[in-house]
Short mmCIF file of C-alpha atoms in Angstrom, two decimals:
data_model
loop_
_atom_site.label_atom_id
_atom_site.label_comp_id
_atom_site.label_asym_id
_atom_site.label_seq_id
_atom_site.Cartn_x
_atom_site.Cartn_y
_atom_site.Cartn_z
CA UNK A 626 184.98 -35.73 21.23
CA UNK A 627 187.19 -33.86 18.61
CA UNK A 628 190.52 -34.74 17.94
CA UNK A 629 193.59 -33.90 18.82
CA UNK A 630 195.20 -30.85 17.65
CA UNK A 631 198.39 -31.01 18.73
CA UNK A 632 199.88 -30.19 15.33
CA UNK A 633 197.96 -26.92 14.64
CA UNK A 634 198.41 -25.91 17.95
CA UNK A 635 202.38 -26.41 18.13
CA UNK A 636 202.52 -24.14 14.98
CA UNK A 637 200.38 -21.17 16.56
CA UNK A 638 202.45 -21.46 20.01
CA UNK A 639 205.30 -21.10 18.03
CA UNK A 640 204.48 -18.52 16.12
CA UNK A 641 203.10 -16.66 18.84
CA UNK A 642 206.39 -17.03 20.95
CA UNK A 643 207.82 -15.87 17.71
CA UNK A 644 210.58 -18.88 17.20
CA UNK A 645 211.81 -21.31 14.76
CA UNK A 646 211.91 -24.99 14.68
CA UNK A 647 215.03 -24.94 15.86
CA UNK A 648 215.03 -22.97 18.85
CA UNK A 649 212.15 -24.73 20.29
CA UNK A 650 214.23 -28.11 19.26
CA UNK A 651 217.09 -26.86 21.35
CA UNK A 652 214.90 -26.33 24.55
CA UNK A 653 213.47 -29.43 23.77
CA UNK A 654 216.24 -31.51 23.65
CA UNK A 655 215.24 -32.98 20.07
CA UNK A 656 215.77 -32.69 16.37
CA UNK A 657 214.27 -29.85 14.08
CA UNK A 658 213.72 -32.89 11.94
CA UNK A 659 211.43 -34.09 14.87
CA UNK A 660 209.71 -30.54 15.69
CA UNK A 661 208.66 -30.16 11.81
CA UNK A 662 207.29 -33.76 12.04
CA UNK A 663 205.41 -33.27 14.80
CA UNK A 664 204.00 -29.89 13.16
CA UNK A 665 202.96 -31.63 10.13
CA UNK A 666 201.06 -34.02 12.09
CA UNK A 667 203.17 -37.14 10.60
CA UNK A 668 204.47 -38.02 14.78
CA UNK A 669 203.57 -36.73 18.48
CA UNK A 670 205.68 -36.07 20.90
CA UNK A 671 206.33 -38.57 23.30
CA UNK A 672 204.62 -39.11 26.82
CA UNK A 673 207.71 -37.19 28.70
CA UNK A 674 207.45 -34.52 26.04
CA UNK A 675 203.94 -33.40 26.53
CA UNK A 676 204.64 -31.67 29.57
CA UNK A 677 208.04 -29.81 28.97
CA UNK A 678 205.91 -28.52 25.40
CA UNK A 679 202.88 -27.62 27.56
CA UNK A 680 205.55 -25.62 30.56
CA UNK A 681 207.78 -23.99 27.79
CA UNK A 682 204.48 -22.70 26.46
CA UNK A 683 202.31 -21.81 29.16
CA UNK A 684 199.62 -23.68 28.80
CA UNK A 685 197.91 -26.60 29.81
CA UNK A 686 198.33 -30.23 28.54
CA UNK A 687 194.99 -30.07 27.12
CA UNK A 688 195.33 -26.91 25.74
CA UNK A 689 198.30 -28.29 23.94
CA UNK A 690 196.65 -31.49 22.65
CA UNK A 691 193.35 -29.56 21.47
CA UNK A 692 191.74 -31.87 23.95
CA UNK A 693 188.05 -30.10 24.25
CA UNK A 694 185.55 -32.12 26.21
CA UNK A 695 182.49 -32.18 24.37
CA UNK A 696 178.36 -32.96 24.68
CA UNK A 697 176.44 -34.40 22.10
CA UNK A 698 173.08 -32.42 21.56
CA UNK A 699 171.09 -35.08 23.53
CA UNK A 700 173.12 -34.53 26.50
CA UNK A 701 173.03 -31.07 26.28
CA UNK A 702 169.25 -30.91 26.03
CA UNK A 703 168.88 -33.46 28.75
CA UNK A 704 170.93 -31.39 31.51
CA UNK A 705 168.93 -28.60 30.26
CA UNK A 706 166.08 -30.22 31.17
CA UNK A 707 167.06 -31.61 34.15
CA UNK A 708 168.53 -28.37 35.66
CA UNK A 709 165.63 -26.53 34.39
CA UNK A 710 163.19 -28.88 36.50
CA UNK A 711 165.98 -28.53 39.68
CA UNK A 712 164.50 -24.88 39.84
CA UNK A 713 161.11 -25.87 39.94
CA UNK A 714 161.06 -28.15 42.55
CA UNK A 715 164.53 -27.77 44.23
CA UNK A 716 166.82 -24.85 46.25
CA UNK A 717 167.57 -22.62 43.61
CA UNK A 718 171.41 -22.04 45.18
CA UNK A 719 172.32 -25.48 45.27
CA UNK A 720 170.71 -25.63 41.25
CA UNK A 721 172.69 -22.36 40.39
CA UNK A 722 176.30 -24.67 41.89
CA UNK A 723 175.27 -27.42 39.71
CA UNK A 724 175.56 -25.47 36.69
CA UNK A 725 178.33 -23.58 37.38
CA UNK A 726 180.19 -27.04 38.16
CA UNK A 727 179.28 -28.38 34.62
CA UNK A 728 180.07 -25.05 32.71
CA UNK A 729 183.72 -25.19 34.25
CA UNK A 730 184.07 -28.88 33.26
CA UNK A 731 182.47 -28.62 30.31
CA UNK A 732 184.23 -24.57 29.39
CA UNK A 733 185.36 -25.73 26.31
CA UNK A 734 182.01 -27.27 24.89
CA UNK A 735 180.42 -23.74 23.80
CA UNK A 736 176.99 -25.20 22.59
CA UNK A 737 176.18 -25.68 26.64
CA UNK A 738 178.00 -23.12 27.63
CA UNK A 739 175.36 -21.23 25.61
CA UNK A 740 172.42 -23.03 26.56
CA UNK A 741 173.35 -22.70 30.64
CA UNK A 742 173.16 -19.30 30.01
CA UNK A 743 170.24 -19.19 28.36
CA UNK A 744 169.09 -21.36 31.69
CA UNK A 745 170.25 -18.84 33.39
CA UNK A 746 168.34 -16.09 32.01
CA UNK A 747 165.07 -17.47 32.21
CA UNK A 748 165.91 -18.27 35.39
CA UNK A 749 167.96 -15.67 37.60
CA UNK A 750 165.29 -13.94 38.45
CA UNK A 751 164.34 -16.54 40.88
CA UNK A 752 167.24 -15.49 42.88
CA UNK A 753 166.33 -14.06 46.78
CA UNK A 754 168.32 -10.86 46.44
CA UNK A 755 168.91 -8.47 44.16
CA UNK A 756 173.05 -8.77 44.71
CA UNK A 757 172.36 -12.59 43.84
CA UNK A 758 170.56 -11.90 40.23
CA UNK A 759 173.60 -8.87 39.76
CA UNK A 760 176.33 -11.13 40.36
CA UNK A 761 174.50 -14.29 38.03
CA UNK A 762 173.99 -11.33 35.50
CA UNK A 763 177.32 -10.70 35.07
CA UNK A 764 178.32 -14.76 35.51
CA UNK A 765 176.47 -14.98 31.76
CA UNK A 766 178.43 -12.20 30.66
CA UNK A 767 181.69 -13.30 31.67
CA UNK A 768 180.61 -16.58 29.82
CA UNK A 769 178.84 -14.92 26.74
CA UNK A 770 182.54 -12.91 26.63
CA UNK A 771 183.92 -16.61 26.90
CA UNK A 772 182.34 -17.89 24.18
CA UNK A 773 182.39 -14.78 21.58
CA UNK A 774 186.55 -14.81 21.69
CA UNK A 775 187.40 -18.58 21.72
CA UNK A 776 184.02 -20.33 19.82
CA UNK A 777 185.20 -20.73 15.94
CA UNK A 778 180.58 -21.29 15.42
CA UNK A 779 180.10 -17.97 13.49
CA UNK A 780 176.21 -18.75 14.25
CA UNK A 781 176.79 -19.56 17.95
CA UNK A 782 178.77 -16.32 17.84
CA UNK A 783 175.97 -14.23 16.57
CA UNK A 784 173.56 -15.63 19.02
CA UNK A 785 175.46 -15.29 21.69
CA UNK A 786 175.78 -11.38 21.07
CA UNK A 787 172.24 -11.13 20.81
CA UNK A 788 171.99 -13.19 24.35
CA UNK A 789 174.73 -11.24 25.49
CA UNK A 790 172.49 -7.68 24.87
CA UNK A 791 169.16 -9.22 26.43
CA UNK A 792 171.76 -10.02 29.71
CA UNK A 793 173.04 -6.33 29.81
CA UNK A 794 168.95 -5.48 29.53
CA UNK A 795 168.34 -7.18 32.64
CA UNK A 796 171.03 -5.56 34.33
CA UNK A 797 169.92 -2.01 33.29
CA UNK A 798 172.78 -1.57 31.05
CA UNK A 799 170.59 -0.39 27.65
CA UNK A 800 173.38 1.73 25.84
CA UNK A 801 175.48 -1.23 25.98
CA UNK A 802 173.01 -3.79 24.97
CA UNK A 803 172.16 -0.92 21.79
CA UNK A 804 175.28 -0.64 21.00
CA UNK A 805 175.55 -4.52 20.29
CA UNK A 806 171.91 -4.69 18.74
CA UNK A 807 172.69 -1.66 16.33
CA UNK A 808 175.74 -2.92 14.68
CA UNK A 809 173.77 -6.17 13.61
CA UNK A 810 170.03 -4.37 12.79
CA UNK A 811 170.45 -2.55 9.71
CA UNK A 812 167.28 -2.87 8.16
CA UNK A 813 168.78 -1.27 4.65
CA UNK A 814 171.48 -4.42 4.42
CA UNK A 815 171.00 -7.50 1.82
CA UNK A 816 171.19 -9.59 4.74
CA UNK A 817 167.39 -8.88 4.88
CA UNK A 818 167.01 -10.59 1.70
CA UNK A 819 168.75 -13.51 2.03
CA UNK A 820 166.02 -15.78 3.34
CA UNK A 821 164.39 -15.28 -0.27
CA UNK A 822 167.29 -15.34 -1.96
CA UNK A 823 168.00 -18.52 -0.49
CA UNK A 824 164.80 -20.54 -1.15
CA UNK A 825 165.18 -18.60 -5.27
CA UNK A 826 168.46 -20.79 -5.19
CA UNK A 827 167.13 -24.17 -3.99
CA UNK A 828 164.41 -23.61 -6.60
CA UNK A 829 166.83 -22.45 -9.63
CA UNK A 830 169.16 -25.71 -8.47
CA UNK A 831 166.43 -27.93 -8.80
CA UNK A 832 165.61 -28.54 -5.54
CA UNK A 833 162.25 -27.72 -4.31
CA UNK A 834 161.94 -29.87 -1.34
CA UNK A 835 165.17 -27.76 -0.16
CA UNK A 836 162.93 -24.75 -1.29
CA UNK A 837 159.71 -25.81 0.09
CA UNK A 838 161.09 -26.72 3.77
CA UNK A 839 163.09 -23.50 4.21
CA UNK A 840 160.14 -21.00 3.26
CA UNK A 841 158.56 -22.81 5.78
CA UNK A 842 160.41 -23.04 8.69
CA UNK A 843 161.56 -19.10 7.52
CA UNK A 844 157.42 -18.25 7.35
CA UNK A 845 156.95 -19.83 10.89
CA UNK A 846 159.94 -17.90 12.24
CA UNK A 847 158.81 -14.78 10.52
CA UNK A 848 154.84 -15.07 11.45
CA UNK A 849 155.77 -15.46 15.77
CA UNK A 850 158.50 -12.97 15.34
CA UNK A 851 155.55 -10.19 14.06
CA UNK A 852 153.49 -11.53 16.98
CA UNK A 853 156.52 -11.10 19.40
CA UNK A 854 157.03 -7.60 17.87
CA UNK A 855 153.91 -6.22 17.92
CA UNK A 856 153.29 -7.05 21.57
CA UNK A 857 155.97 -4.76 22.11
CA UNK A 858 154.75 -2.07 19.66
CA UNK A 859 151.79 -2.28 22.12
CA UNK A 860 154.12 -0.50 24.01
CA UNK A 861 155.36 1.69 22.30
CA UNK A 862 151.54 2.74 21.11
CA UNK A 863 150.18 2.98 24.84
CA UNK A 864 149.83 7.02 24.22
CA UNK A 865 148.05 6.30 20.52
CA UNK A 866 144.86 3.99 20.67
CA UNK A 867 144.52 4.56 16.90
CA UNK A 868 147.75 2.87 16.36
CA UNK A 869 147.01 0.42 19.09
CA UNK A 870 143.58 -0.35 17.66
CA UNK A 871 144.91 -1.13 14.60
CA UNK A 872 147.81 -3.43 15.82
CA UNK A 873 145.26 -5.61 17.81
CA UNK A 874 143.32 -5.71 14.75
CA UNK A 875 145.77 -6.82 12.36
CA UNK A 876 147.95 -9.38 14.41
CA UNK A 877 144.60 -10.88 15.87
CA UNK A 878 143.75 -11.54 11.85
CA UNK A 879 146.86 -13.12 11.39
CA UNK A 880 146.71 -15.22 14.60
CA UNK A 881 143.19 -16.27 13.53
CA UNK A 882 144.08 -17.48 9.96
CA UNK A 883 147.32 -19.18 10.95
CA UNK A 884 145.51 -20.43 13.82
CA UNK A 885 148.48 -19.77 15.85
CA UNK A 886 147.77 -20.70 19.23
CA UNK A 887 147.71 -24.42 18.29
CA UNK A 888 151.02 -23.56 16.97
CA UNK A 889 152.85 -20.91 19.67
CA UNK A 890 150.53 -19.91 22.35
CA UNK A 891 153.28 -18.69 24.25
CA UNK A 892 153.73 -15.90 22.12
CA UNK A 893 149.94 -15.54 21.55
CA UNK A 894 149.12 -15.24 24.84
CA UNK A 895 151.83 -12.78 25.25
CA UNK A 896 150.58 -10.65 22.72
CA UNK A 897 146.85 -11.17 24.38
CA UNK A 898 147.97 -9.96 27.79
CA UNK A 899 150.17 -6.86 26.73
CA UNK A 900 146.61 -5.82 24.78
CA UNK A 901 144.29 -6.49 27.58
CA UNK A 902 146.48 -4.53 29.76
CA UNK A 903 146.55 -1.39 27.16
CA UNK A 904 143.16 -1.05 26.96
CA UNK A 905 142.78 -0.97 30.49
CA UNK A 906 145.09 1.90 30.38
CA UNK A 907 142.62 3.82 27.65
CA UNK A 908 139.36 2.81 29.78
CA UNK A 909 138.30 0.33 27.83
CA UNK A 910 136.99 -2.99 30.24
CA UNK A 911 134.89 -4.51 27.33
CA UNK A 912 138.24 -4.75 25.30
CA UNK A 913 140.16 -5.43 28.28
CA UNK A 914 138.11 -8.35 29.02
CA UNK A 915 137.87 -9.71 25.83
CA UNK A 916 142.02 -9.90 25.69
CA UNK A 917 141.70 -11.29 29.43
CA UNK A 918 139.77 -14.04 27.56
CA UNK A 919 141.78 -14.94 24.92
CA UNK A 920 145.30 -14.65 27.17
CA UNK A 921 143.97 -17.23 29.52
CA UNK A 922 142.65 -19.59 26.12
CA UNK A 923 146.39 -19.29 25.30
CA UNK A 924 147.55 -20.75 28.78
CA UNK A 925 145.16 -23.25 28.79
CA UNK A 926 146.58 -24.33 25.26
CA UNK A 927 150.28 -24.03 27.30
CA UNK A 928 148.83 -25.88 30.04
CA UNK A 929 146.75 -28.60 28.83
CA UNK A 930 149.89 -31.02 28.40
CA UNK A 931 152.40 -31.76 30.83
CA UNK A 932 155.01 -30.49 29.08
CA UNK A 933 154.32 -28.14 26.13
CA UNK A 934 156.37 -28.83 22.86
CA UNK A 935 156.07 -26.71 19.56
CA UNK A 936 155.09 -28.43 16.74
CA UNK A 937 154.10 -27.86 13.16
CA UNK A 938 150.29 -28.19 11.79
CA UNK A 939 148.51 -29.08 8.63
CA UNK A 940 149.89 -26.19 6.77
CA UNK A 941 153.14 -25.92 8.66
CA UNK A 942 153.91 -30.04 7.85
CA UNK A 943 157.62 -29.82 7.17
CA UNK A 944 159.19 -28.19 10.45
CA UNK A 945 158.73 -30.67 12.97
CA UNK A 946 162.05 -32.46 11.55
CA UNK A 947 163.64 -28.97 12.20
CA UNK A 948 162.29 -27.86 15.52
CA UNK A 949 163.80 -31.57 16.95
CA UNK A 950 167.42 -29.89 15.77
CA UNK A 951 167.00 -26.84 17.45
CA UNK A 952 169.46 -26.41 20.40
CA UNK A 953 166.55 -27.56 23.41
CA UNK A 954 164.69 -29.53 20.60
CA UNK A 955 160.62 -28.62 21.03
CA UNK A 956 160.41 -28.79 24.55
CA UNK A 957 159.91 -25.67 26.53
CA UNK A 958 162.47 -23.16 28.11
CA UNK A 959 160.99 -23.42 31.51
CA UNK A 960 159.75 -26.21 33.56
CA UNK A 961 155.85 -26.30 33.25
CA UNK A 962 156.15 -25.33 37.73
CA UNK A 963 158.58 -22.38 37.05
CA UNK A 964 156.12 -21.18 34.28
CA UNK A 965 152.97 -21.52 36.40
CA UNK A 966 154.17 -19.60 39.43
CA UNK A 967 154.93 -17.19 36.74
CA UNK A 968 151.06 -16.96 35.43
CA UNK A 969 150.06 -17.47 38.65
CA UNK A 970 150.27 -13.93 39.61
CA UNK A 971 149.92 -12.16 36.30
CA UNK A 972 145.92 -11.13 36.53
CA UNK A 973 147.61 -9.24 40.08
CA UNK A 974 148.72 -6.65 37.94
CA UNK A 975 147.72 -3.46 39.38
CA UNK A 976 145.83 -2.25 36.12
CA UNK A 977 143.45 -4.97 36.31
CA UNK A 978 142.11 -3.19 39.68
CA UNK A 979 140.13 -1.41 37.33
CA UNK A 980 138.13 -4.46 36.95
CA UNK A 981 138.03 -6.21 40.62
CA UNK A 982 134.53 -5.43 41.33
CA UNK A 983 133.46 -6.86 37.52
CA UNK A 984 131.77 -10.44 37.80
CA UNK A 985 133.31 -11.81 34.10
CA UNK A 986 136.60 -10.52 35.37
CA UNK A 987 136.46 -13.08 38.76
CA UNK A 988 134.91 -15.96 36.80
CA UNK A 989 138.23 -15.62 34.55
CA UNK A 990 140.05 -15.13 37.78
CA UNK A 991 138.29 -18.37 38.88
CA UNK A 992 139.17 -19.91 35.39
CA UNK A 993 142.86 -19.78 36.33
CA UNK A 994 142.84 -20.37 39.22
CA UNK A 995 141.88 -23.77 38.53
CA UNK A 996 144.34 -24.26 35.57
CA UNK A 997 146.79 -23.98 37.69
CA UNK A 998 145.84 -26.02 40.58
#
């Protein structure tokens, strides 16, 4: 809970209604001696007080007493978690109602307000009609808006652009989302450098376990986030297959020597499926297959506990402490159901046709099939 603000708050009410001590002491029905008191947080206003501040300003009690209701982190991830596992198994309508009930009694605590949306995101698509997703679409916006003008985070701020531009994607509204994206992208800005600027500082302090867990957790960021990207440079390369060749071959070094699906295979397998599916766009089933192969080693790395978790290794051995911090902790976005009606379907894409009548191509069908049984 954070305290009351009633001082801080009188001043900026005041100031914004553009009067003096005394003015609002005349409507009052006090002293200026008591309004500059109860500015300089040395007194409150009394019980019958509270109100006539709160009508005079036109705003609500708690809005004049800085009362915010607030979540710890633990509660946060657990209703995350819970709601997340009401979509799996429950009506996704009634889930939706549940969240929108704790957002508006929670509208002040921006750190869930966030993380429902984020919910929300990896989960709206889940909804029966296309007016339903459209209207939850702009539901995160309105919040994401919320959030951006009242949270005083800077970080949460930031994020919740980015979020923000990934919810105008999914509604088809790409200038807008580019037009948030651009402003913060500049690849030619120092911010790029700060990370190793940074860790230079911890070191030049004196302070190399400082030094030594930030270049980690900053490698481990910056190894998935090359993954991430070059799955969608796959994309981008569909019409060049010397490019593509070349991005398969490079990324699957670095996934091999970081061993990286022990560490993400969410965003190996990812990166395994996008290339599987471009070379069965350039007529390639050997390559196709082999892809095919190492996407559905990836899942069964997702799969083969009940509830995934990232986690560090041998060489990364001093992020664990910092993946328990993030927002959600280690534990996975989606509830391990959601996520397997999700793979469930994914060898139906209508590329892999090309390979229907191939016997290596059912027995990995087969292969799945029982995963996710």
């Amino acid at each position: 809970m954070h305290e009351l603000r009633i001082a801080e708050n009188l001043i900026r009410l005041r100031h914004e209604r553009k009067i003096t001590q005394e003015e609002l002491a005349d409507y009052i029905g006090v002293t200026k001696g008591s309004v500059s008191k109860w500015e300089k947080n040395i007194s409150k206003p009394d019980l019958q007080t509270i109100p006539v501040l709160a009508t005079f300003f036109g705003v609500t009690i708690d809005e004049l007493l800085g009362y915010l209701p607030q979540l710890s982190k633990d509660q946060i991830q657990k209703l995350y978690l819970d709601y997340s596992n009401s979509f799996a198994v429950s009506d996704f309508d009634k889930t939706v109602e549940y969240i929108r009930t704790t957002v508006k009694h929670y509208y002040s605590c921006y750190p869930l307000v966030f993380q429902m949306c984020v919910l929300l995101l990896n989960h709206y698509l889940l909804a029966k009609t296309q007016k339903l997703q459209t209207e939850l679409l702009h539901y995160m916006s309105d919040l994401c808006d919320h959030i951006i003008a009242h949270c005083a985070d800077l970080n949460l701020c930031k994020d919740t652009l980015i979020l923000k531009a990934l919810i105008l994607m999914g509604g088809g509204q790409y200038k807008e989302a580019l037009q948030i994206l651009e402003a913060d992208s500049d690849p030619r800005t120092l911010s790029r450098e700060s990370d190793s600027v940074l860790v230079s500082a911890y070191l030049m302090n004196g302070d190399r376990e400082k030094a030594c867990d930030f270049a980690q957790i900053t490698m481990y960021l910056n190894l998935f986030s090359l993954v991430e990207l070059s799955a969608k440079y796959l994309t981008v390369a569909a019409s060049d297959q010397n490019a593509f060749d070349m991005t398969v071959e490079r990324v699957e070094s670095l996934i091999d020597s970081y061993q990286l699906v022990k560490l993400n295979a969410n965003a190996v397998s990812v990166f395994e499926y996008q290339a599987a599916l471009g070379y069965l766009q350039f007529d390639d089933p050997d390559a196709a297959l082999t892809h095919t192969r190492k996407y559905l080693d990836g899942i069964r790395t997702l799969l083969s506990d009940e509830e995934y978790r990232l986690h560090g290794d041998r060489y990364f051995n001093r992020i664990d402490h910092w993946i328990e911090q993030l927002a959600n902790g280690s534990v996975s976005p989606r509830a391990r159901k959601t996520f397997v009606k999700d793979i469930a379907a994914s060898l139906s894409h209508p590329l892999f046709e090309k390979l229907k009548d191939d016997n290596t191509f059912r027995r990995l069908q087969n292969q799945l099939k029982e995963m996710i049984e």
